[in-house]
PDB file of C-alpha atoms in Angstrom:
ATOM      1  CA  MET A   8     -12.702  15.039  -3.535  1.00 41.00           C
ATOM      2  CA  THR A   9     -12.723  11.606  -4.760  1.00 42.00           C
ATOM      3  CA  SER A  10     -10.664   8.995  -3.765  1.00 44.00           C
ATOM      4  CA  LYS A  11      -9.785   8.809  -7.790  1.00 39.00           C
ATOM      5  CA  CYS A  12      -8.816  12.562  -7.787  1.00 39.00           C
ATOM      6  CA  ARG A  13      -7.113  11.695  -4.294  1.00 45.00           C
ATOM      7  CA  ILE A  14      -4.640   8.957  -5.953  1.00 47.00           C
ATOM      8  CA  THR A  15      -3.737  10.854  -8.361  1.00 42.00           C
ATOM      9  CA  TYR A  16      -3.228  14.327  -6.905  1.00 40.00           C
ATOM     10  CA  CYS A  17      -0.746  11.972  -4.471  1.00 46.00           C
ATOM     11  CA  LEU A  18       1.091  10.104  -6.273  1.00 47.00           C
ATOM     12  CA  SER A  19       1.669  13.465  -8.447  1.00 42.00           C
ATOM     13  CA  THR A  20       2.572  15.386  -5.415  1.00 40.00           C
ATOM     14  CA  ALA A  21       4.661  12.706  -4.343  1.00 42.00           C
ATOM     15  CA  ILE A  22       6.699  12.412  -6.909  1.00 39.00           C
ATOM     16  CA  LEU A  23       7.540  16.336  -6.966  1.00 35.00           C
ATOM     17  CA  LEU A  24       8.343  15.181  -3.244  1.00 37.00           C
ATOM     18  CA  THR A  25      11.218  12.891  -4.383  1.00 36.00           C
ATOM     19  CA  GLY A  26      14.152  14.643  -3.191  1.00 34.00           C
ATOM     20  CA  PHE A  27      13.332  13.441  -0.014  1.00 33.00           C
ATOM     21  CA  ALA A  28      16.504  11.956   2.253  1.00 33.00           C
ATOM     22  CA  GLY A  29      15.130   7.964   1.250  1.00 38.00           C
ATOM     23  CA  VAL A  30      15.863   4.768   3.132  1.00 41.00           C
ATOM     24  CA  ALA A  31      15.287   2.331  -0.226  1.00 41.00           C
ATOM     25  CA  GLY A  32      18.857   1.484  -1.697  1.00 42.00           C
ATOM     26  CA  ALA A  33      19.653  -1.410  -4.009  1.00 45.00           C
ATOM     27  CA  ASP A  34      19.698  -4.141  -1.626  1.00 51.00           C
ATOM     28  CA  GLN A  35      15.714  -3.354  -0.979  1.00 54.00           C
ATOM     29  CA  PRO A  36      13.374  -6.148  -2.655  1.00 67.00           C
ATOM     30  CA  ASP A  37      11.222  -5.170  -5.918  1.00 90.00           C
ATOM     31  CA  PRO A  38       8.194  -3.611  -5.492  1.00 94.00           C
ATOM     32  CA  PHE A  39       6.551  -6.510  -4.941  1.00 95.00           C
ATOM     33  CA  GLY A  40       8.243  -7.797  -2.744  1.00 94.00           C
ATOM     34  CA  GLN A  41       8.499  -5.038  -0.618  1.00 94.00           C
ATOM     35  CA  PHE A  42       4.936  -5.196  -0.483  1.00 96.00           C
ATOM     36  CA  ASN A  43       5.084  -8.951   0.307  1.00 94.00           C
ATOM     37  CA  GLU A  44       6.969  -8.241   3.072  1.00 92.00           C
ATOM     38  CA  ARG A  45       6.140  -5.336   4.915  1.00 93.00           C
ATOM     39  CA  CYS A  46       1.655  -5.644   4.402  1.00 93.00           C
ATOM     40  CA  LEU A  47       1.379  -9.036   3.282  1.00 91.00           C
ATOM     41  CA  VAL A  48       3.340 -12.389   4.391  1.00 87.00           C
ATOM     42  CA  ARG A  49       1.508 -11.496   8.251  1.00 85.00           C
ATOM     43  CA  GLY A  50      -1.028  -8.989   7.447  1.00 87.00           C
ATOM     44  CA  PRO A  51      -1.234  -5.941   8.347  1.00 92.00           C
ATOM     45  CA  ASP A  52       0.126  -5.348  11.526  1.00 93.00           C
ATOM     46  CA  PHE A  53       0.517  -1.151  12.572  1.00 95.00           C
ATOM     47  CA  GLN A  54       1.916  -1.763  15.659  1.00 95.00           C
ATOM     48  CA  ARG A  55       4.534  -3.222  14.233  1.00 94.00           C
ATOM     49  CA  THR A  56       5.113  -1.248  11.691  1.00 95.00           C
ATOM     50  CA  VAL A  57       5.099   1.775  13.444  1.00 96.00           C
ATOM     51  CA  THR A  58       7.929   0.296  15.932  1.00 96.00           C
ATOM     52  CA  ALA A  59       9.716  -0.249  12.553  1.00 94.00           C
ATOM     53  CA  ALA A  60       9.182   3.117  11.661  1.00 95.00           C
ATOM     54  CA  LYS A  61      10.858   4.370  14.244  1.00 96.00           C
ATOM     55  CA  ASP A  62      13.761   2.475  14.276  1.00 96.00           C
ATOM     56  CA  ARG A  63      14.470   2.774  10.681  1.00 94.00           C
ATOM     57  CA  ASP A  64      13.957   6.572  11.130  1.00 94.00           C
ATOM     58  CA  TRP A  65      11.705   6.802   8.114  1.00 94.00           C
ATOM     59  CA  PRO A  66      10.536  10.499   7.339  1.00 95.00           C
ATOM     60  CA  ALA A  67       7.423  11.139   7.486  1.00 95.00           C
ATOM     61  CA  LEU A  68       4.610  11.600   4.985  1.00 94.00           C
ATOM     62  CA  ALA A  69       2.116  14.184   4.853  1.00 93.00           C
ATOM     63  CA  THR A  70      -0.750  13.159   6.838  1.00 93.00           C
ATOM     64  CA  ASP A  71      -3.262  14.267   4.235  1.00 94.00           C
ATOM     65  CA  MET A  72      -1.257  12.137   1.523  1.00 94.00           C
ATOM     66  CA  ALA A  73      -1.385   9.276   4.112  1.00 95.00           C
ATOM     67  CA  THR A  74      -5.325   9.936   4.566  1.00 94.00           C
ATOM     68  CA  SER A  75      -6.062   9.791   1.024  1.00 94.00           C
ATOM     69  CA  LEU A  76      -3.887   6.405   0.531  1.00 95.00           C
ATOM     70  CA  ALA A  77      -5.781   4.846   3.615  1.00 94.00           C
ATOM     71  CA  PRO A  78      -8.141   2.070   1.912  1.00 93.00           C
ATOM     72  CA  VAL A  79     -10.320   2.698   5.011  1.00 90.00           C
ATOM     73  CA  GLU A  80     -12.443   5.719   6.011  1.00 89.00           C
ATOM     74  CA  ASP A  81     -12.560   7.519   8.880  1.00 91.00           C
ATOM     75  CA  PRO A  82      -8.973   5.681  10.594  1.00 93.00           C
ATOM     76  CA  VAL A  83      -8.928   5.752  14.384  1.00 95.00           C
ATOM     77  CA  ALA A  84      -4.919   5.569  14.197  1.00 95.00           C
ATOM     78  CA  LEU A  85      -3.121   6.574  11.059  1.00 97.00           C
ATOM     79  CA  GLU A  86       0.403   6.476  10.553  1.00 97.00           C
ATOM     80  CA  GLY A  87       2.771   7.201   6.862  1.00 97.00           C
ATOM     81  CA  TRP A  88       6.219   7.467   5.646  1.00 97.00           C
ATOM     82  CA  ASN A  89       7.759   8.228   2.210  1.00 94.00           C
ATOM     83  CA  LEU A  90      10.277   5.238   1.787  1.00 91.00           C
ATOM     84  CA  THR A  91      11.695   7.101  -1.588  1.00 86.00           C
ATOM     85  CA  ALA A  92      15.952   6.379  -2.208  1.00 72.00           C
ATOM     86  CA  GLU A  93      17.256   9.520  -2.682  1.00 70.00           C
ATOM     87  CA  GLY A  94      18.581  10.375  -6.132  1.00 65.00           C
ATOM     88  CA  ASP A  95      16.981   7.725  -7.856  1.00 65.00           C
ATOM     89  CA  GLY A  96      13.461   9.565  -9.243  1.00 68.00           C
ATOM     90  CA  SER A  97      10.786   6.897  -8.129  1.00 77.00           C
ATOM     91  CA  PHE A  98       8.188   7.515  -5.189  1.00 88.00           C
ATOM     92  CA  GLU A  99       7.118   4.643  -2.350  1.00 93.00           C
ATOM     93  CA  ALA A 100       5.223   5.404   0.207  1.00 96.00           C
ATOM     94  CA  LEU A 101       3.985   3.136   2.739  1.00 97.00           C
ATOM     95  CA  VAL A 102       0.437   3.728   5.406  1.00 97.00           C
ATOM     96  CA  VAL A 103      -0.558   1.863   7.908  1.00 97.00           C
ATOM     97  CA  ALA A 104      -4.447   2.296   9.878  1.00 97.00           C
ATOM     98  CA  ARG A 105      -6.372   1.284  12.250  1.00 96.00           C
ATOM     99  CA  ALA A 106     -10.297   1.124  11.473  1.00 94.00           C
ATOM    100  CA  SER A 107     -13.992  -0.152  12.622  1.00 91.00           C
ATOM    101  CA  VAL A 108     -16.232  -1.199  10.096  1.00 85.00           C
ATOM    102  CA  GLY A 109     -19.599  -2.378  11.012  1.00 85.00           C
ATOM    103  CA  ASP A 110     -18.891  -5.045  14.552  1.00 87.00           C
ATOM    104  CA  SER A 111     -14.950  -5.452  13.053  1.00 87.00           C
ATOM    105  CA  GLN A 112     -11.761  -3.738  14.133  1.00 92.00           C
ATOM    106  CA  VAL A 113      -9.380  -3.891  11.042  1.00 94.00           C
ATOM    107  CA  GLU A 114      -6.040  -2.737  10.571  1.00 95.00           C
ATOM    108  CA  SER A 115      -4.747  -1.481   6.515  1.00 96.00           C
ATOM    109  CA  CYS A 116      -1.439  -1.458   5.193  1.00 97.00           C
ATOM    110  CA  THR A 117      -1.061   0.717   1.765  1.00 97.00           C
ATOM    111  CA  MET A 118       2.170   1.257  -0.803  1.00 97.00           C
ATOM    112  CA  ALA A 119       2.295   3.418  -2.949  1.00 97.00           C
ATOM    113  CA  PHE A 120       4.688   3.148  -5.957  1.00 96.00           C
ATOM    114  CA  ALA A 121       5.854   5.738  -9.052  1.00 94.00           C
ATOM    115  CA  GLU A 122       7.673   4.532 -11.786  1.00 92.00           C
ATOM    116  CA  ILE A 123       7.227   0.487 -11.573  1.00 94.00           C
ATOM    117  CA  ASP A 124       6.052  -1.602 -13.679  1.00 96.00           C
ATOM    118  CA  ALA A 125       2.203  -2.460 -13.260  1.00 97.00           C
ATOM    119  CA  ALA A 126       1.383  -5.466 -15.567  1.00 96.00           C
ATOM    120  CA  ALA A 127       4.526  -7.154 -13.616  1.00 96.00           C
ATOM    121  CA  PHE A 128       3.440  -6.249 -10.178  1.00 97.00           C
ATOM    122  CA  GLU A 129       0.011  -7.676 -10.460  1.00 96.00           C
ATOM    123  CA  ARG A 130       1.109 -10.509 -11.914  1.00 96.00           C
ATOM    124  CA  ARG A 131       3.261 -11.445  -8.484  1.00 96.00           C
ATOM    125  CA  LEU A 132       0.042 -10.472  -6.440  1.00 95.00           C
ATOM    126  CA  VAL A 133      -1.887 -12.759  -8.186  1.00 94.00           C
ATOM    127  CA  ASP A 134       0.507 -15.739  -8.871  1.00 94.00           C
ATOM    128  CA  GLU A 135       2.031 -15.328  -5.363  1.00 92.00           C
ATOM    129  CA  THR A 136      -0.899 -14.943  -3.456  1.00 90.00           C
ATOM    130  CA  HIS A 137      -3.337 -16.745  -4.834  1.00 91.00           C
ATOM    131  CA  ALA A 138      -5.919 -14.191  -4.943  1.00 91.00           C
ATOM    132  CA  GLN A 139      -9.462 -14.343  -6.202  1.00 93.00           C
ATOM    133  CA  ALA A 140     -10.759 -11.384  -8.658  1.00 94.00           C
ATOM    134  CA  SER A 141     -13.901  -9.785  -6.610  1.00 94.00           C
ATOM    135  CA  GLY A 142     -14.191  -6.711  -8.633  1.00 95.00           C
ATOM    136  CA  ALA A 143     -13.075  -3.441 -10.238  1.00 96.00           C
ATOM    137  CA  LYS A 144     -14.096  -0.575 -10.474  1.00 96.00           C
ATOM    138  CA  ASN A 145     -12.903   1.377 -13.792  1.00 94.00           C
ATOM    139  CA  GLY A 146     -12.193   4.853 -13.762  1.00 91.00           C
ATOM    140  CA  GLN A 147     -10.543   7.829 -16.320  1.00 91.00           C
ATOM    141  CA  GLY A 148      -6.991   6.488 -17.147  1.00 93.00           C
ATOM    142  CA  ARG A 149      -7.458   3.783 -13.973  1.00 96.00           C
ATOM    143  CA  VAL A 150      -8.682   0.721 -12.623  1.00 97.00           C
ATOM    144  CA  ARG A 151      -9.417  -0.539  -9.596  1.00 96.00           C
ATOM    145  CA  LYS A 152      -8.805  -4.490  -9.149  1.00 97.00           C
ATOM    146  CA  PHE A 153     -10.470  -5.868  -5.187  1.00 97.00           C
ATOM    147  CA  LEU A 154      -9.221  -9.368  -4.887  1.00 96.00           C
ATOM    148  CA  GLU A 155      -9.435 -11.798  -1.735  1.00 94.00           C
ATOM    149  CA  ALA A 156      -6.930 -14.036  -0.479  1.00 90.00           C
ATOM    150  CA  SER A 157      -6.541 -16.424   2.839  1.00 82.00           C
ATOM    151  CA  SER A 158      -4.014 -17.203   4.878  1.00 72.00           C
ATOM    152  CA  SER A 159      -4.215 -20.114   7.733  1.00 66.00           C
ATOM    153  CA  GLU A 160      -4.170 -16.974   9.905  1.00 71.00           C
ATOM    154  CA  ARG A 161      -6.798 -14.807   8.607  1.00 80.00           C
ATOM    155  CA  ARG A 162      -8.614 -13.643   4.877  1.00 88.00           C
ATOM    156  CA  LYS A 163      -7.375 -10.702   3.714  1.00 92.00           C
ATOM    157  CA  ALA A 164      -9.187  -8.158   1.051  1.00 94.00           C
ATOM    158  CA  ILE A 165      -6.212  -6.489  -1.024  1.00 96.00           C
ATOM    159  CA  THR A 166      -7.373  -3.607  -3.278  1.00 96.00           C
ATOM    160  CA  VAL A 167      -4.287  -2.538  -6.233  1.00 97.00           C
ATOM    161  CA  ASP A 168      -5.344   0.450  -8.203  1.00 97.00           C
ATOM    162  CA  LEU A 169      -3.191   0.484 -11.828  1.00 97.00           C
ATOM    163  CA  PRO A 170      -3.319   2.499 -15.275  1.00 96.00           C
ATOM    164  CA  LEU A 171      -5.524   0.887 -17.648  1.00 95.00           C
ATOM    165  CA  TYR A 172      -2.644   0.816 -20.105  1.00 94.00           C
ATOM    166  CA  PRO A 173       0.319   0.309 -18.199  1.00 94.00           C
ATOM    167  CA  ASN A 174       3.575   1.086 -19.294  1.00 95.00           C
ATOM    168  CA  GLY A 175       6.300  -0.286 -17.608  1.00 91.00           C
ATOM    169  CA  HIS A 176       6.525   3.194 -15.793  1.00 93.00           C
ATOM    170  CA  ASP A 177       3.303   3.231 -13.999  1.00 95.00           C
ATOM    171  CA  GLU A 178       2.186   4.226 -10.485  1.00 96.00           C
ATOM    172  CA  VAL A 179       0.811   1.619  -8.354  1.00 97.00           C
ATOM    173  CA  ILE A 180      -1.401   1.517  -4.752  1.00 97.00           C
ATOM    174  CA  VAL A 181      -2.018  -1.677  -3.575  1.00 97.00           C
ATOM    175  CA  SER A 182      -3.136  -2.389  -0.338  1.00 97.00           C
ATOM    176  CA  VAL A 183      -4.307  -5.395   2.296  1.00 96.00           C
ATOM    177  CA  VAL A 184      -6.764  -4.926   5.190  1.00 95.00           C
ATOM    178  CA  SER A 185      -8.081  -7.565   7.206  1.00 92.00           C
ATOM    179  CA  GLU A 186      -9.133  -7.615  10.554  1.00 89.00           C
ATOM    180  CA  GLN A 187      -7.201  -6.575  13.688  1.00 84.00           C
ATOM    181  CA  GLN A 188      -5.182  -9.825  15.155  1.00 71.00           C
ATOM    182  CA  ILE A 189      -5.181  -8.807  18.675  1.00 65.00           C
ATOM    183  CA  GLU A 190      -1.912 -10.462  21.352  1.00 58.00           C
ATOM    184  CA  ASN A 191      -2.706 -12.457  23.809  1.00 45.00           C
TER     185      ASN A 191
END
């Protein structure tokens, strides 16, 4: 199954599953704020995220859905959670993975959202990260944009999958990948 098809399938399936008891709430940051907090500020951190999920008792995301949302192929470790708030009609998922890319060990953090404003999300992503565009790939009804951002600690590759024609009630998948940080 192609990535484009996997993404559409996953979000469509996920929207049907929004009856899960959720963990998000009115006090949660907006979608970009959540992605920024959970994935971007310190970069992907597989172990930190797994620990937070266990501490907060987040419900697991189906393995096939987590796999389809991961931006890395053949992950050596993969975990995902459904963060959908009960009864709000939206969808939110978080997936973290570890993989080998060439000689490097990388970690990724992905969030998927439904029923958000894709244009506003993209503007904040670019404005707040000062990310530089490094390419784009159009699909049927969707565009995948590739960005690069750097902090003093590490370089980050960001991918954001958006509708070609956002309408304010959109599906967005955003990932960040960077080299694994080893704590000494």
